[in-house]
XYZ file of C-alpha atoms in Angstrom:
755
model
C 0.000 0.000 0.000
C 0.998 3.607 -0.456
C 1.382 4.180 3.296
C 4.259 1.691 3.432
C 6.071 3.402 0.579
C 6.417 6.962 1.730
C 9.746 6.700 3.491
C 10.895 9.966 1.957
C 8.575 11.786 4.344
C 10.393 10.578 7.453
C 12.290 13.093 9.518
C 14.967 14.830 7.500
C 18.473 13.649 8.265
C 20.640 16.154 10.081
C 23.877 14.179 10.187
C 26.883 15.954 8.795
C 28.532 15.129 5.510
C 32.331 15.235 5.398
C 33.420 18.800 4.787
C 35.880 19.076 1.901
C 38.927 21.147 2.783
C 40.597 23.145 0.030
C 43.959 21.779 -0.999
C 44.884 24.765 -3.169
C 43.894 28.364 -3.625
C 41.469 29.012 -6.469
C 41.295 32.279 -8.314
C 37.958 34.058 -7.580
C 37.029 33.879 -11.253
C 37.395 30.090 -11.203
C 35.181 29.795 -8.133
C 32.631 32.072 -9.812
C 32.707 29.845 -12.901
C 32.086 26.718 -10.798
C 29.186 28.414 -9.028
C 27.598 29.399 -12.333
C 28.007 25.848 -13.647
C 26.262 24.417 -10.581
C 23.381 26.861 -10.985
C 23.080 26.177 -14.712
C 23.029 22.386 -14.315
C 20.528 22.592 -11.466
C 18.271 24.814 -13.538
C 18.314 22.187 -16.298
C 17.352 19.516 -13.772
C 20.770 17.826 -13.966
C 21.221 17.866 -10.226
C 23.546 14.831 -10.095
C 25.981 16.523 -12.476
C 25.735 19.704 -10.414
C 26.703 17.705 -7.309
C 29.684 16.224 -9.162
C 30.910 19.732 -9.970
C 30.334 20.733 -6.343
C 32.268 17.725 -4.984
C 35.144 18.217 -7.438
C 35.596 21.886 -6.519
C 38.498 21.906 -4.039
C 37.821 25.427 -2.795
C 34.246 26.478 -2.071
C 32.885 29.763 -0.856
C 29.467 30.387 0.695
C 27.977 31.012 -2.757
C 29.087 27.536 -3.863
C 27.345 25.890 -0.918
C 24.255 28.049 -1.260
C 24.074 27.341 -5.001
C 24.122 23.586 -4.437
C 21.536 23.779 -1.653
C 19.306 25.902 -3.910
C 19.810 23.433 -6.777
C 18.622 20.553 -4.657
C 15.569 22.492 -3.494
C 14.702 23.606 -7.008
C 14.637 19.975 -8.142
C 12.543 18.657 -5.268
C 15.490 17.029 -3.453
C 14.675 18.594 -0.104
C 16.197 15.767 1.933
C 19.568 16.180 0.214
C 19.375 19.972 0.544
C 18.739 19.700 4.269
C 21.615 17.266 4.745
C 24.016 19.523 2.828
C 22.794 22.564 4.757
C 23.619 20.922 8.103
C 27.085 19.908 6.871
C 27.926 23.504 5.902
C 29.969 25.030 8.728
C 30.069 28.521 7.268
C 26.338 29.145 7.028
C 25.338 32.777 6.586
C 21.959 34.463 6.771
C 21.361 33.658 3.082
C 21.971 29.942 3.705
C 19.384 29.921 6.478
C 16.924 31.869 4.337
C 17.360 29.482 1.385
C 16.557 26.520 3.625
C 13.629 28.396 5.141
C 12.200 29.044 1.676
C 12.813 25.417 0.687
C 10.754 23.999 3.532
C 7.968 26.468 2.833
C 8.045 25.657 -0.889
C 7.172 22.030 -0.245
C 4.717 22.686 2.569
C 6.858 21.695 5.573
C 5.666 24.574 7.705
C 6.833 23.274 11.087
C 10.336 22.588 9.777
C 10.440 26.074 8.229
C 9.417 27.644 11.531
C 12.181 25.693 13.351
C 14.757 26.978 10.846
C 13.623 30.549 11.416
C 13.721 30.172 15.204
C 17.232 28.661 14.994
C 18.689 31.466 12.873
C 21.600 33.141 14.663
C 20.762 36.409 12.917
C 17.829 37.683 10.892
C 17.358 40.499 8.453
C 14.319 41.937 6.736
C 14.722 39.404 3.898
C 14.435 36.541 6.412
C 11.313 38.074 7.943
C 9.783 38.615 4.506
C 10.534 34.984 3.602
C 8.739 33.861 6.764
C 5.656 35.949 6.038
C 5.694 34.995 2.353
C 6.081 31.311 3.242
C 3.012 31.328 5.447
C 1.147 33.161 2.691
C 2.178 30.564 0.077
C 0.863 27.795 2.298
C -2.449 29.524 2.909
C -1.901 30.228 6.635
C -2.851 33.887 6.542
C -3.556 34.050 10.260
C 0.049 33.113 11.066
C 1.353 35.314 8.253
C -0.485 38.304 9.690
C 0.791 37.482 13.187
C 4.406 37.441 11.947
C 3.802 40.564 9.867
C 2.661 42.397 13.011
C 5.816 41.245 14.871
C 8.262 42.413 12.198
C 10.809 44.884 13.626
C 10.723 46.747 10.315
C 8.779 46.465 7.092
C 9.405 47.392 3.508
C 7.219 47.367 0.413
C 7.810 43.600 -0.054
C 6.357 42.932 3.401
C 3.145 44.796 2.590
C 2.911 43.316 -0.898
C 3.239 39.775 0.495
C 0.254 40.246 2.789
C -1.859 41.872 0.065
C -0.913 39.038 -2.291
C -1.938 36.450 0.299
C -5.339 37.999 0.858
C -5.911 38.329 -2.889
C -5.005 34.678 -3.505
C -7.590 33.621 -0.940
C -10.221 35.878 -2.461
C -10.269 37.972 0.735
C -10.484 41.219 -1.171
C -11.935 43.199 1.753
C -8.844 42.411 3.849
C -6.538 43.046 0.889
C -8.130 46.450 0.284
C -7.829 47.297 3.995
C -4.122 46.403 3.962
C -3.685 48.443 0.788
C -5.201 51.557 2.414
C -3.001 51.118 5.498
C 0.114 51.476 3.334
C 1.659 54.891 3.023
C 1.031 56.310 -0.433
C 4.708 56.800 -1.159
C 5.451 53.177 -0.219
C 3.180 51.679 -2.862
C 4.858 50.569 -6.053
C 3.620 49.146 -9.330
C 3.561 45.634 -7.857
C 1.151 46.787 -5.122
C -1.322 48.154 -7.649
C -0.875 45.192 -9.974
C -1.522 42.626 -7.199
C -4.735 44.367 -6.103
C -6.111 44.719 -9.641
C -5.172 41.100 -10.408
C -6.843 39.979 -7.185
C -10.156 41.489 -8.218
C -9.762 39.983 -11.702
C -9.118 36.559 -10.182
C -12.411 36.615 -8.245
C -14.157 38.000 -11.327
C -14.962 41.335 -9.682
C -14.025 43.126 -12.871
C -15.746 46.418 -12.046
C -13.777 46.688 -8.806
C -10.615 45.801 -10.724
C -11.331 48.520 -13.243
C -12.086 51.000 -10.449
C -8.705 50.327 -8.768
C -7.001 50.662 -12.141
C -8.628 54.071 -12.681
C -7.592 55.087 -9.149
C -4.041 54.144 -10.060
C -4.218 56.239 -13.216
C -5.356 59.246 -11.141
C -2.566 58.753 -8.598
C 1.004 59.854 -8.975
C 1.952 56.403 -10.218
C 2.689 56.296 -13.913
C 1.439 52.960 -15.292
C 4.114 50.734 -16.707
C 3.929 47.779 -19.033
C 2.812 45.300 -16.345
C 0.048 47.567 -15.026
C -1.317 48.165 -18.496
C -1.442 44.398 -19.013
C -3.509 43.795 -15.831
C -5.739 46.710 -16.841
C -6.408 44.896 -20.096
C -7.345 41.800 -18.075
C -9.951 43.844 -16.189
C -11.338 45.283 -19.431
C -11.492 41.803 -20.961
C -13.433 40.542 -17.954
C -16.006 43.287 -18.465
C -16.364 42.093 -22.053
C -16.011 45.706 -23.120
C -13.964 46.076 -26.268
C -14.354 49.870 -26.055
C -12.302 49.814 -22.853
C -9.691 47.713 -24.626
C -9.523 50.402 -27.302
C -9.166 53.072 -24.583
C -6.239 51.196 -23.066
C -4.639 50.935 -26.482
C -4.834 54.752 -26.577
C -3.277 54.954 -23.106
C -0.498 52.704 -24.334
C 0.179 55.036 -27.246
C 0.372 58.054 -24.893
C 2.846 56.173 -22.714
C 4.974 55.271 -25.701
C 4.048 51.587 -25.458
C 2.220 51.281 -28.768
C 5.051 49.169 -30.188
C 5.600 47.220 -26.962
C 5.212 43.559 -27.865
C 4.066 42.532 -24.370
C 1.286 45.127 -24.302
C 0.349 44.284 -27.883
C 0.127 40.597 -27.051
C -2.083 41.418 -24.032
C -4.429 43.354 -26.359
C -4.448 40.377 -28.714
C -5.229 38.079 -25.807
C -8.122 40.366 -24.807
C -9.666 39.996 -28.233
C -9.301 36.205 -28.255
C -10.723 35.899 -24.718
C -13.779 37.936 -25.745
C -14.485 35.663 -28.703
C -13.572 38.446 -31.146
C -11.524 36.355 -33.525
C -11.908 38.709 -36.491
C -10.675 41.690 -34.431
C -7.824 39.553 -33.113
C -6.741 38.659 -36.655
C -6.809 42.320 -37.760
C -4.825 43.443 -34.729
C -2.309 40.625 -35.131
C -1.619 41.539 -38.756
C -1.013 45.204 -37.809
C 1.329 44.496 -34.886
C 4.745 46.048 -35.637
C 6.535 43.562 -33.388
C 5.684 40.005 -32.492
C 7.316 37.604 -30.060
C 6.874 33.876 -29.662
C 3.994 34.383 -27.216
C 2.188 36.524 -29.816
C 2.425 33.757 -32.392
C 1.420 31.027 -29.920
C -1.575 33.090 -28.734
C -2.884 33.412 -32.285
C -2.194 29.781 -33.191
C -4.000 28.647 -30.034
C -6.942 30.951 -30.826
C -7.387 29.339 -34.250
C -7.280 25.915 -32.608
C -9.901 27.047 -30.075
C -12.267 27.744 -32.962
C -11.375 24.409 -34.651
C -9.669 26.309 -37.486
C -6.775 23.879 -37.855
C -5.947 24.937 -41.431
C -5.627 28.574 -40.339
C -3.446 27.542 -37.390
C -1.174 25.552 -39.721
C -0.983 28.418 -42.225
C -0.001 30.850 -39.458
C 2.609 28.426 -38.147
C 4.139 28.162 -41.604
C 4.380 31.986 -41.719
C 6.548 32.089 -38.598
C 10.022 33.100 -39.653
C 12.114 31.693 -36.838
C 10.202 28.853 -35.231
C 11.322 28.744 -31.621
C 10.953 25.664 -29.459
C 7.931 27.301 -27.774
C 6.177 27.950 -31.114
C 6.900 24.424 -32.338
C 5.641 23.011 -29.047
C 2.398 25.004 -29.363
C 1.767 23.756 -32.899
C 2.631 20.250 -31.765
C 0.020 20.506 -28.986
C -2.581 21.892 -31.408
C -2.084 18.920 -33.753
C -2.378 16.530 -30.802
C -5.574 18.193 -29.546
C -7.095 17.922 -33.031
C -6.214 14.215 -33.205
C -3.353 14.589 -35.722
C -0.844 12.890 -33.471
C 1.513 11.849 -36.260
C 1.883 15.462 -37.391
C 2.574 16.364 -33.770
C 5.317 13.731 -33.611
C 6.795 15.004 -36.879
C 7.265 18.451 -35.330
C 8.674 16.908 -32.148
C 11.294 15.038 -34.196
C 12.249 18.271 -36.000
C 13.256 19.974 -32.719
C 16.993 19.540 -32.264
C 17.128 20.044 -28.506
C 13.611 19.721 -27.104
C 13.293 21.009 -23.561
C 11.428 19.248 -20.791
C 8.279 21.267 -21.595
C 8.277 19.883 -25.142
C 8.789 16.322 -23.931
C 5.918 16.755 -21.488
C 3.665 18.170 -24.230
C 4.379 15.196 -26.503
C 3.648 12.728 -23.690
C 0.364 14.526 -22.986
C -0.460 14.474 -26.711
C -0.001 10.717 -26.946
C -2.075 10.215 -23.791
C -4.883 12.462 -25.098
C -5.089 10.300 -28.203
C -5.135 7.004 -26.305
C -1.582 6.004 -27.320
C -0.373 5.006 -23.875
C 2.432 2.714 -25.027
C 3.965 5.537 -27.073
C 3.570 7.908 -24.118
C 5.279 5.430 -21.775
C 8.116 4.863 -24.252
C 8.719 8.604 -24.492
C 8.526 8.993 -20.710
C 11.195 6.314 -20.201
C 13.446 7.940 -22.832
C 13.293 11.432 -21.330
C 16.799 12.720 -20.516
C 15.447 14.845 -17.659
C 12.137 14.507 -15.837
C 10.509 17.116 -13.654
C 7.417 16.780 -11.435
C 5.237 17.831 -14.396
C 6.597 14.882 -16.422
C 5.433 12.435 -13.777
C 2.107 14.239 -13.440
C 1.594 14.159 -17.237
C 2.177 10.402 -17.370
C -0.026 9.734 -14.335
C -2.732 11.919 -15.882
C -2.360 10.003 -19.160
C -3.099 6.731 -17.424
C -6.140 8.254 -15.726
C -7.484 9.752 -18.985
C -7.392 6.313 -20.576
C -9.009 4.489 -17.675
C -5.798 2.855 -16.436
C -6.294 3.964 -12.864
C -4.301 1.131 -11.272
C -1.314 1.932 -13.483
C -1.624 5.583 -12.430
C -1.417 4.567 -8.758
C 1.566 2.293 -9.459
C 3.418 5.088 -11.228
C 2.652 7.432 -8.354
C 4.282 4.921 -6.007
C 7.333 4.818 -8.334
C 7.534 8.598 -8.056
C 7.550 8.309 -4.265
C 10.358 5.733 -4.455
C 12.599 8.254 -6.219
C 12.436 10.417 -3.096
C 10.829 13.290 -4.987
C 7.799 15.144 -3.691
C 4.847 15.114 -6.131
C 3.621 18.494 -7.307
C -0.008 19.461 -7.010
C -0.756 18.158 -10.526
C 0.586 14.756 -9.521
C -1.661 14.702 -6.464
C -4.736 15.879 -8.388
C -4.249 13.234 -11.092
C -3.775 10.331 -8.683
C -6.761 11.478 -6.618
C -8.816 11.381 -9.809
C -7.661 7.784 -10.300
C -8.932 6.953 -6.806
C -12.209 8.715 -7.581
C -12.690 6.827 -10.850
C -12.186 3.461 -9.138
C -14.016 4.658 -6.015
C -10.951 3.420 -4.125
C -11.613 5.180 -0.835
C -8.775 3.371 0.995
C -6.090 4.574 -1.425
C -7.744 7.986 -1.479
C -7.485 8.312 2.293
C -3.811 7.294 2.203
C -3.039 9.912 -0.417
C -5.010 12.450 1.621
C -2.705 11.611 4.546
C 0.281 12.070 2.261
C -0.919 15.503 1.155
C -1.153 16.543 4.814
C 2.371 15.315 5.578
C 3.767 17.141 2.552
C 1.668 20.258 3.109
C 0.070 19.893 -0.310
C -3.459 19.843 1.112
C -3.200 23.628 1.416
C -3.002 23.890 -2.364
C -6.453 24.769 -3.691
C -6.154 22.326 -6.620
C -5.354 19.445 -4.282
C -8.095 20.463 -1.846
C -10.632 20.605 -4.662
C -9.520 17.171 -5.906
C -9.964 15.760 -2.403
C -13.521 17.121 -2.379
C -14.236 15.521 -5.764
C -12.665 12.204 -4.726
C -14.691 11.915 -1.520
C -17.876 12.960 -3.344
C -17.335 10.285 -6.017
C -16.842 7.745 -3.219
C -20.105 8.975 -1.633
C -18.339 10.150 1.535
C -20.156 13.448 1.957
C -19.075 13.916 5.582
C -15.451 13.874 4.401
C -16.366 16.376 1.696
C -17.679 18.721 4.387
C -14.572 18.233 6.572
C -12.133 18.924 3.714
C -14.095 21.982 2.605
C -14.302 23.417 6.142
C -10.566 22.802 6.738
C -9.460 24.519 3.525
C -7.402 27.637 4.116
C -8.017 28.823 0.583
C -11.536 28.406 -0.778
C -11.705 29.613 -4.343
C -14.663 29.494 -6.678
C -13.608 26.033 -7.850
C -13.848 24.784 -4.248
C -17.463 25.875 -3.977
C -18.225 24.440 -7.418
C -16.590 21.130 -6.444
C -18.912 20.854 -3.439
C -21.920 21.697 -5.627
C -20.885 19.054 -8.190
C -20.361 16.503 -5.407
C -23.824 17.128 -3.996
C -25.382 16.864 -7.453
C -23.551 13.582 -8.101
C -25.127 12.236 -4.927
C -28.633 13.427 -5.921
C -28.656 16.186 -3.276
C -30.073 18.933 -5.473
C -31.678 20.964 -2.682
C -28.405 21.032 -0.723
C -26.525 22.082 -3.873
C -28.914 25.001 -4.380
C -28.347 26.095 -0.763
C -24.584 26.062 -1.335
C -25.098 28.157 -4.471
C -27.079 30.717 -2.467
C -24.274 30.993 0.133
C -21.488 31.140 -2.448
C -19.592 34.456 -2.132
C -18.651 34.693 -5.814
C -21.102 32.820 -7.997
C -19.981 32.093 -11.522
C -21.305 30.523 -14.684
C -19.908 27.093 -13.733
C -21.993 26.839 -10.543
C -25.187 27.986 -12.259
C -24.616 25.693 -15.244
C -24.078 22.708 -12.933
C -27.507 23.306 -11.358
C -29.129 23.792 -14.782
C -27.545 20.563 -16.089
C -28.773 18.667 -13.010
C -32.360 19.754 -13.698
C -31.943 18.757 -17.356
C -30.641 15.301 -16.400
C -33.613 14.829 -14.069
C -36.004 15.682 -16.891
C -37.087 18.912 -15.198
C -36.660 21.109 -18.250
C -38.992 23.872 -17.106
C -37.093 24.240 -13.804
C -33.834 24.354 -15.743
C -35.166 27.240 -17.825
C -36.306 29.097 -14.696
C -32.826 28.773 -13.186
C -31.402 30.065 -16.482
C -33.576 33.182 -16.264
C -32.485 33.722 -12.630
C -28.887 33.416 -13.780
C -29.349 36.110 -16.414
C -31.130 38.324 -13.864
C -28.094 38.384 -11.535
C -25.803 39.300 -14.415
C -24.033 35.971 -14.981
C -23.089 35.510 -18.629
C -23.898 31.978 -19.887
C -21.192 29.925 -21.579
C -21.294 27.222 -24.223
C -22.006 24.470 -21.667
C -25.059 26.370 -20.410
C -26.532 26.471 -23.873
C -25.740 22.856 -24.759
C -27.710 21.705 -21.694
C -30.673 23.979 -22.447
C -30.735 23.030 -26.137
C -30.929 19.402 -25.079
C -34.052 20.234 -23.075
C -35.614 22.080 -26.022
C -34.976 19.082 -28.254
C -36.500 16.641 -25.776
C -39.569 18.890 -25.378
C -39.747 19.581 -29.159
C -39.872 23.262 -28.190
C -38.609 24.743 -31.444
C -39.788 28.282 -30.636
C -37.805 28.326 -27.395
C -34.864 26.736 -29.187
C -34.858 29.590 -31.702
C -34.838 32.117 -28.860
C -31.817 30.375 -27.370
C -30.208 30.397 -30.805
C -30.624 34.184 -30.903
C -28.993 34.487 -27.462
C -26.118 32.282 -28.625
C -25.464 34.723 -31.477
C -25.790 37.690 -29.097
C -23.193 36.271 -26.693
C -20.797 35.429 -29.528
C -20.924 31.655 -28.986
C -22.103 30.655 -32.458
C -18.542 29.761 -33.480
C -18.245 27.008 -30.869
C -18.470 23.654 -32.616
C -20.151 21.939 -29.642
C -22.853 24.646 -29.532
C -23.537 24.258 -33.244
C -23.715 20.484 -32.798
C -26.331 20.966 -30.074
C -28.299 23.333 -32.320
C -28.316 20.753 -35.122
C -29.570 18.043 -32.735
C -32.198 20.355 -31.242
C -33.602 21.423 -34.622
C -33.589 17.814 -35.860
C -35.564 16.592 -32.842
C -38.028 19.422 -33.435
C -38.479 18.346 -37.067
C -36.956 21.559 -38.420
C -34.605 21.860 -41.398
C -32.868 24.802 -39.700
C -30.308 22.288 -38.445
C -29.066 21.942 -42.025
C -28.638 25.725 -42.262
C -26.566 25.701 -39.050
C -24.456 22.888 -40.521
C -23.837 24.761 -43.760
C -22.765 27.947 -41.942
C -20.390 26.281 -39.469
C -16.771 27.558 -39.618
C -15.410 24.223 -38.412
C -16.746 20.698 -38.031
C -15.820 17.597 -36.073
C -17.039 13.997 -36.236
C -19.861 14.840 -33.814
C -21.091 17.501 -36.267
C -21.296 15.075 -39.170
C -22.990 12.436 -37.029
C -25.508 14.951 -35.665
C -26.590 16.101 -39.112
C -26.731 12.532 -40.451
C -28.864 11.463 -37.476
C -31.078 14.500 -38.037
C -31.586 13.525 -41.665
C -32.521 10.008 -40.562
C -35.035 11.322 -38.020
C -36.718 13.517 -40.594
C -36.676 11.193 -43.605
C -34.126 13.231 -45.562
C -32.495 10.286 -47.314
C -31.055 12.082 -50.350
C -29.643 14.863 -48.193
C -28.041 12.259 -45.892
C -26.361 10.550 -48.860
C -24.995 13.875 -50.127
C -23.691 14.827 -46.665
C -22.116 11.394 -46.162
C -20.308 11.655 -49.496
C -19.153 15.191 -48.603
C -17.885 13.854 -45.299
C -15.761 11.198 -47.007
C -14.554 13.698 -49.602
C -13.237 16.049 -46.897
C -11.171 13.222 -45.405
C -13.225 12.686 -42.240
C -13.443 8.914 -41.610
C -16.989 7.842 -40.680
C -17.522 5.824 -37.505
C -20.269 3.477 -36.258
C -22.637 6.374 -35.505
C -22.094 7.868 -38.969
C -23.200 4.621 -40.588
C -26.206 4.353 -38.247
C -27.247 7.812 -39.426
C -26.875 7.211 -43.141
C -28.422 3.705 -42.991
C -31.357 5.064 -41.004
C -31.826 7.853 -43.518
C -31.744 5.382 -46.414
C -34.306 3.242 -44.584
C -36.723 6.162 -44.084
C -36.336 7.244 -47.722
C -36.437 3.721 -49.185
C -32.980 4.007 -50.785
C -32.279 0.277 -50.910
C -29.332 0.216 -53.311
C -27.489 3.023 -51.493
C -28.190 1.372 -48.146
C -26.788 -1.976 -49.312
C -23.683 -0.232 -50.672
C -23.027 1.619 -47.421
C -23.560 -1.540 -45.355
C -20.955 -3.419 -47.430
C -18.567 -0.433 -47.456
C -18.764 -0.240 -43.687
C -16.864 -3.523 -43.323
C -14.839 -3.708 -46.522
C -13.641 -0.102 -46.802
C -13.635 1.094 -43.196
C -13.074 -2.050 -41.139
C -16.087 -1.419 -38.883
C -17.967 -4.475 -37.631
C -21.715 -3.894 -37.812
C -23.593 -4.038 -34.511
C -27.127 -5.302 -34.018
C -28.296 -1.704 -34.473
C -26.790 -1.540 -37.982
C -28.445 -4.845 -38.856
C -31.758 -3.481 -37.542
C -31.444 -0.494 -39.895
C -30.889 -2.899 -42.791
C -33.889 -5.010 -41.778
C -36.001 -1.825 -41.665
C -34.690 -0.872 -45.101
C -35.270 -4.289 -46.697
C -38.553 -4.841 -44.883
C -39.888 -1.475 -45.970
C -39.093 -2.377 -49.580
C -40.896 -5.730 -49.254
C -37.675 -7.783 -49.411
C -38.767 -9.882 -46.429
C -36.936 -13.102 -47.280
C -33.671 -11.210 -47.682
C -34.283 -9.431 -44.374
C -34.990 -12.749 -42.591
C -31.871 -14.334 -44.056
C -29.809 -11.337 -42.946
C -30.973 -11.823 -39.336
C -30.356 -15.575 -39.403
C -26.824 -15.197 -40.797
C -25.602 -12.169 -38.850
C -22.622 -12.810 -36.487
C -24.194 -10.935 -33.554
C -27.071 -12.134 -31.391
C -30.497 -10.954 -32.528
C -32.539 -8.964 -30.017
C -36.301 -8.474 -29.829
C -36.112 -5.103 -31.598
C -34.761 -6.552 -34.843
C -37.383 -9.326 -34.920
C -40.083 -6.765 -34.118
C -38.897 -4.662 -37.084
C -39.279 -7.674 -39.384
C -42.662 -8.614 -37.870
C -43.967 -5.076 -38.515
C -42.790 -5.272 -42.142
C -44.549 -8.633 -42.532
C -47.838 -7.103 -41.320
C -47.458 -4.140 -43.689
C -46.848 -6.405 -46.702
C -49.274 -9.160 -45.609
C -46.660 -11.933 -45.536
C -48.273 -14.376 -43.077
C -45.748 -17.195 -43.643
C -42.662 -15.250 -42.512
C -44.766 -13.333 -40.016
C -45.737 -16.547 -38.199
C -42.109 -17.650 -37.947
C -41.095 -14.262 -36.564
C -44.019 -14.314 -34.105
C -42.808 -17.689 -32.842
C -39.363 -16.191 -32.245
C -40.808 -13.302 -30.270
C -42.953 -15.628 -28.152
C -39.938 -17.775 -27.295
C -38.100 -14.581 -26.233
C -41.018 -13.740 -23.928
C -42.138 -10.641 -25.820
C -45.858 -11.246 -26.165
C -46.396 -7.532 -25.533
C -44.676 -6.653 -28.808
C -47.026 -8.920 -30.721
C -50.075 -7.411 -29.039
C -48.842 -3.900 -29.689
C -48.105 -4.685 -33.333
C-alpha cells in the first residue's frame, strides 16, 4: 500500500557530511565559474551533475554551498538539501533563508518555523521569507501574526500580505491592507496585485475602479500595469475599454511594446472576437513567440486547424515554444503523427516539449507511445510524472496511475499538485476510498493539502466515493476556498442526488460564476425537469451571470426533448448575441435540437459552421434520418468522405437510417458493405436493424430474414419486431408466423399485441 512506501517523508536527516577542505587556492574567477556551472546544471534539472561539480571543486565559498543547496531544493530534493545545509559550517543568513524558503516551498511549515527560530541572525529578507512562506501555504492568520511582529517592514512585506489575501479571495482584507500602506510606499507591484486579485475573483468592475484610481494617482502605469488593466477590461467584455487602453499605451509610448500588444491580442481572443484579433495581429509592428502562440491557439480554439497551420508556416524563426504550441494543437485535433513530426524536428527539445508530446499521446489514447517517451526522457521534472499519471487516468488505467505514483515516491521526490490531483482522480474513478485516504494523509504530511487544486480534488474524490461527511470536513478545513472549491462541493452534492443542498450552497457562495449555475441547470436537465432548468437560467441572467457554451448545450438538449422549437430559436438568438455561435459543440447541439423538433434549420446551421468535427457530421446525419431526408443524408455522407473525415459506427447508423426512411435500398446496401470492406467497422445489431427496416420497408422480407439468421451478432427483440412489422405491412403471413414464434420464445408477447 501507499502508506508503506512513503519513506521519503520521514524526519529529515541532520547528520553531517564530510566537509571538503581546500587543498589549493582558487582564483575568484574560477570559483565564480564553478558556481555558475552548478546553478546552470541545477536549472536544467541535472542535479547529479551539479553535485559532481560541487564535490570536485576543491575550494568552495558560501555562494558555492548556497548554489548547491538551492539546486537541490529547485529539483525537489529537499532531503539532500537539508543534509548539505547541516554539513555547511560557514552558514550565513542567506543559507538559512534558502533553507527556510525550501521547507515552505514544499509545505513543511513546522520545519520552516524551526529553521527561522534557529537562525543566529535575521534580516528583513528573512522576515519577509517567513511571512511569504506562510502566505504561500495559505496560513494567513500566522502570516499576519508574523507581519505584526516584524521589527521593520518594507514594500515587499506589505505586498506579500496583500498578495496572500488576494489569492484567498479575501479582497476586503486586501483592500484594507492596501489603504493602510503609506502612499509613497506603494509601487507598481502593489497596484498590480490588487487589480489582479479582483480579476481573479471575477470582480471586474472593482478591478477597473482600482485601475482608474491608479491612473489618477502619482503612479505612472508601466507595461505590467497596463497588461492587468487589459485583463480587467477583458473581464467586463467591453472592447471599447480595450480600445481606450490601447490609446493609453500610445500616450505612454508603449504602442510598439510587444508585451502590451500581445495582451491586447489576448483580450480579443478571450472575448471571442476572432476577427478583431486577426486584424490586430496583422497590424502588430513587433511580435514575439507568445504573440504567435496566442494566435495559433486561438485558431485551434475555434477548430480552425488549417488557419493555425498556415499561421505556423508563416513564422520566420520557429522557436521551441512555437513548435511546441503547434505540436500541442495537432495533438488536440487528433493529428498525433503530425505532432510527432514536429517533435522530431526539434533539435534540442526542452522538458516542456517532452511533457507536451507525452500529454499528446495520452490524449489520443496512445499510452504505449507515451510510456516509451517517458522512459526515454533525458530529464524529468514533477510535471513529467504528473503528465504520465494523468495520461493513465485519462485512458481508464487507474491502477497503473497509482503504481506510477508509487514509483515517483520511491525516487524520493515530492509530487507536485498536478501529480496529487491526477492520482486522486484515479482513486475517484475506481471509487478506491482506501487509497484515497492514504493519499489524503500524504498531502497533509507534505503540506500539499493547502493547495487549492489538491483540496478541490480531495472534495471531488470523496464525493465520487459517496463520503459526503469527508467532503464537508475537507471543505471546512481549507485555508483557501476559491470558486472552484465551492463548485466542487456543488458538483459533489449533485452527483449524490442532493439537489436541494446544492442550491443552498449556491445561495451561500460568495462569488457565484457561470460554472456553478450551469451545474444546477444541467442537473435539472438530467432529471427531466426542463422547465425548472429554464427558470434557473432566467435567474442566472437576472443576476448578471453571462452563460457559456455548456449552459446552452444543456438547455438546447431540453428544447430538443420537449420539441420546443420556438424556445430553441430564442436560445439560438442568445447564442449569437453572446458570440458563442462559433463554438463547434454549440452548433452540434443546435443541429440536434432542430432535428428533434423536425426543423430543417439544423441543415442551415451545418452549412454555416466555420469548423466541423465527427460529432457535427454524425448529428446532421442522425437529423436527416429522423426527418426522412435520405437524399440529403447521402450527399452529406459523401461530402464527409470527400473532406477526409473517416466515418464511424454512428455515422453509418445515421446514413443507414436515412436510407431506410427514404427507401434508398441500393445506397443502403452499398453503405452496409462499405462499412466492413472499406472502413473495417464491424456492424452491430443496431446496424443490422437499420438494414432489416430498409429491406422490410421495400418488401424484401426473405432477404431481411436471411440477414438476421446469418448475422454474427445475437439478434434482439427489436430486430425481430422490425421484421414482424414489415410482414404485417406487406401481408406476408408465412414469414410473419415464424417471426411471431421467435418473439414468443423470447417472452415478448407484448410486442405482438402492440403490433
